[in-house]
Tab-separated table of C-alpha atoms in Angstrom:
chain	number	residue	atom	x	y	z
A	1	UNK	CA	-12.472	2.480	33.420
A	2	UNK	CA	-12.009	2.530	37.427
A	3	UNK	CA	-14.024	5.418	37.072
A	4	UNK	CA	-17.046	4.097	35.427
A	5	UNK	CA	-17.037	1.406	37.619
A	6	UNK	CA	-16.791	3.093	41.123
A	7	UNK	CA	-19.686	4.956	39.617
A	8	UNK	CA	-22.007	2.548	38.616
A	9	UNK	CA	-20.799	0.162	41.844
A	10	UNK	CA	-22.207	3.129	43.571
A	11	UNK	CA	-25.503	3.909	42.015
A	12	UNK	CA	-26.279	0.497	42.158
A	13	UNK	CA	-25.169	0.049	46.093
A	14	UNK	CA	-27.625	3.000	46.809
A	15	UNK	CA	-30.369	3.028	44.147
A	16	UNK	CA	-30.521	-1.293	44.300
A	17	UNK	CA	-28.986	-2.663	47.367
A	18	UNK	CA	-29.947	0.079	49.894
A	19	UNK	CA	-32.929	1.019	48.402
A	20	UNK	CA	-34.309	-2.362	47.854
A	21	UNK	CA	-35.299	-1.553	44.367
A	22	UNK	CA	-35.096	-4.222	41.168
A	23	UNK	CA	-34.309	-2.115	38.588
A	24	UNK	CA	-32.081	-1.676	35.415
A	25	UNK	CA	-29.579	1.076	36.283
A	26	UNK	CA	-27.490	1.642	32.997
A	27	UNK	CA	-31.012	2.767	31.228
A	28	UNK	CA	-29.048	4.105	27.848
A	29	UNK	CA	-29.263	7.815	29.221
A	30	UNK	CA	-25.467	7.886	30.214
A	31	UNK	CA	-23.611	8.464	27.000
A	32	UNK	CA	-26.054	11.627	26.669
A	33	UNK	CA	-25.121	12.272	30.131
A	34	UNK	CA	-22.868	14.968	31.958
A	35	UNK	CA	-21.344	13.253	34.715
A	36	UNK	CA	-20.142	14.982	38.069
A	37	UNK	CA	-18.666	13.085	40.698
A	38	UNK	CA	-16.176	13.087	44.058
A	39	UNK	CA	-14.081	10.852	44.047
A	40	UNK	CA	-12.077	8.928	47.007
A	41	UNK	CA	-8.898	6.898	46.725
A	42	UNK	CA	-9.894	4.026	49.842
A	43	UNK	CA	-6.742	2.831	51.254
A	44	UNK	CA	-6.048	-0.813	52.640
A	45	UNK	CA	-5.420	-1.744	56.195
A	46	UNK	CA	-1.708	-2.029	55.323
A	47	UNK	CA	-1.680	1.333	53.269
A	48	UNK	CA	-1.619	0.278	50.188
A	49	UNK	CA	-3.488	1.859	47.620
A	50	UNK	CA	-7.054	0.976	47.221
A	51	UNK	CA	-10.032	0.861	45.209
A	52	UNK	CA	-11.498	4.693	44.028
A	53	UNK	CA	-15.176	4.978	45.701
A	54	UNK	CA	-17.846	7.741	44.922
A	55	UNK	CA	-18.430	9.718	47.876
A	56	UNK	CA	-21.117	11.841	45.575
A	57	UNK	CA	-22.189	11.634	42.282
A	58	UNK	CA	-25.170	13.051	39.715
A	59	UNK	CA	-25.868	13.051	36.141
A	60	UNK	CA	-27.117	16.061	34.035
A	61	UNK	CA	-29.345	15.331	30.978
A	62	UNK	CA	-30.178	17.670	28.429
A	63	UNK	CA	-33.458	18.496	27.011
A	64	UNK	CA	-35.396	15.693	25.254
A	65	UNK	CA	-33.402	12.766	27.156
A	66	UNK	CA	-35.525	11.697	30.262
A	67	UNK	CA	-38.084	15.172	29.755
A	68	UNK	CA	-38.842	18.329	27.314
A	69	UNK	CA	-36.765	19.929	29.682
A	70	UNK	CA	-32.828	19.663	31.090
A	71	UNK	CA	-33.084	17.582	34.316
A	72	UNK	CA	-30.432	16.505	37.307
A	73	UNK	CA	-30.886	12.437	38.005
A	74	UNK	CA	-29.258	9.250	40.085
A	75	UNK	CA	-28.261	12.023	42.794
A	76	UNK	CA	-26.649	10.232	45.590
A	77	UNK	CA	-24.001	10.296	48.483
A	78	UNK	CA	-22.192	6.869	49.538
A	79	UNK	CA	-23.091	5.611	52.866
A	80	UNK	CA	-19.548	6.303	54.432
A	81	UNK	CA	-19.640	9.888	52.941
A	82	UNK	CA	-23.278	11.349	53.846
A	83	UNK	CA	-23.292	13.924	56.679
A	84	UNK	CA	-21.016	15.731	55.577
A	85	UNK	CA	-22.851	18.512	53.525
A	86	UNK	CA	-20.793	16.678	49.849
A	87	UNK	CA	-24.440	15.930	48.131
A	88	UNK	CA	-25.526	19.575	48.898
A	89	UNK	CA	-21.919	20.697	47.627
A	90	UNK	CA	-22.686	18.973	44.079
A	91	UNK	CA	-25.940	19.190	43.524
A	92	UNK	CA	-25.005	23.401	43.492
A	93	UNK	CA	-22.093	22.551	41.036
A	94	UNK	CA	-24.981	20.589	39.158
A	95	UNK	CA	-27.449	23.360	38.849
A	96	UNK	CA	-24.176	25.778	38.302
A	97	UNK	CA	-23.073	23.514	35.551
A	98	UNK	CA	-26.752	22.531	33.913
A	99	UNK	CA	-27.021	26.946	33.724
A	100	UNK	CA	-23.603	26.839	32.263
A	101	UNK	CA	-24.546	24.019	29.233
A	102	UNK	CA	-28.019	24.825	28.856
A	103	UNK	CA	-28.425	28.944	29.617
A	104	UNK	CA	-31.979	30.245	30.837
A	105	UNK	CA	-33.305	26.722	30.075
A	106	UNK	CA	-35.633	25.209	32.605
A	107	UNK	CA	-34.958	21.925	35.355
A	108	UNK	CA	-37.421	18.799	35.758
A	109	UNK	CA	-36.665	16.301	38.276
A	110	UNK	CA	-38.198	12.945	39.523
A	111	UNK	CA	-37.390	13.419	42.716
A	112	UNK	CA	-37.522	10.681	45.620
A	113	UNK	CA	-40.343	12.525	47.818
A	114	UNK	CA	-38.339	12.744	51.131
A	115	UNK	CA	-36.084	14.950	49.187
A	116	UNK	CA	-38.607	17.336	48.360
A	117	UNK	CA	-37.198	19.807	50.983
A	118	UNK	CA	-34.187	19.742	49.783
A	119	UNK	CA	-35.293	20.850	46.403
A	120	UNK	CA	-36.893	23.005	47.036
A	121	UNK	CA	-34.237	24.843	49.314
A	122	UNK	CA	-31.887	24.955	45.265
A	123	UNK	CA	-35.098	26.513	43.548
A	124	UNK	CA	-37.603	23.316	42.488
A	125	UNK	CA	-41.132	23.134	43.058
A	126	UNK	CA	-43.274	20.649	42.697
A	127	UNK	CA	-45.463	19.839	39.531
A	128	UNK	CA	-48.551	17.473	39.741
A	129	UNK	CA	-49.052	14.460	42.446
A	130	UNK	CA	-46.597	12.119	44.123
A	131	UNK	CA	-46.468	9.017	42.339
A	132	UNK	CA	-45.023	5.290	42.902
A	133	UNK	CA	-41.772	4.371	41.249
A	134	UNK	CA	-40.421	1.092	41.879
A	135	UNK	CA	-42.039	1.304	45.241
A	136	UNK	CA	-40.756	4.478	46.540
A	137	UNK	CA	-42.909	7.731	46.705
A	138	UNK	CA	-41.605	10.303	44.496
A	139	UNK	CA	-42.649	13.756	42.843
A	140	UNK	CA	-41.888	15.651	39.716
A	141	UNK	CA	-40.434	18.844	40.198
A	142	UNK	CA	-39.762	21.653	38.138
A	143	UNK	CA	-36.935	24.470	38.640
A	144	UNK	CA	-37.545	27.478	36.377
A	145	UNK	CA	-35.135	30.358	35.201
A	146	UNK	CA	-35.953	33.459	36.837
A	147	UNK	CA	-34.847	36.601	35.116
């Protein structure tokens, strides 16, 4: 339960608080979900055992959840964690893993449009026009299997 709560704590400090953006995180997609996730064990001033924080986290749908095709959502890194090359590090476990569940099957992404580059440096391309959701730019992108 600590678990599920670090991780929504975090989606909601990043995707809500930081981003400024009213919106219903727990959207019914995470029971079909794959979750991946670092964890961190934050220890008090006095060294006592803390609170568990996300330093990274992302969810893998399958097909037929958010599109016709597999796709890779809510990526994020904490605040006290970015810099440090950890959201790069899981988002390859995430396209390792998504191959490993759903062979030779195909990748669509609503992805935040700053972070186009960084698709695109894992495989994606982007489909079709940037569009506004919740008030941040974003694109579609696809990532297809190449044999």
């Amino acid at each position: 339960m600590s678990q599920l709560y670090a991780i929504l704590s975090a989606r909601s400090e990043v995707f809500v608080v930081e981003q400024r953006c009213v919106y219903l995180d727990p959207d019914g997609k995470d029971a079909q979900a794959h979750h991946l996730f670092a964890m961190d064990d934050v220890s008090g001033a006095d060294g006592a055992q803390g609170r568990p924080q996300v330093a990274a986290y992302l969810r893998l749908l399958p097909p037929g959840v958010s599109y016709e095709e597999a796709s890779i959502g809510r990526v994020l890194t904490g605040t006290a964690y970015r810099g440090r090359g950890l959201g790069q590090e899981l988002l390859n476990r995430g396209l390792a893993q998504a191959n490993g569940f759903w062979p030779n099957a195909a990748l669509r992404i609503g992805a935040q449009a700053y972070l186009q580059k960084l698709y695109e440096s894992v495989g994606f391309a982007s489909v079709g026009e940037p569009y506004d959701e919740d008030g941040i730019p974003h694109i579609e992108m696809v990532r297809r299997v190449h044999h």
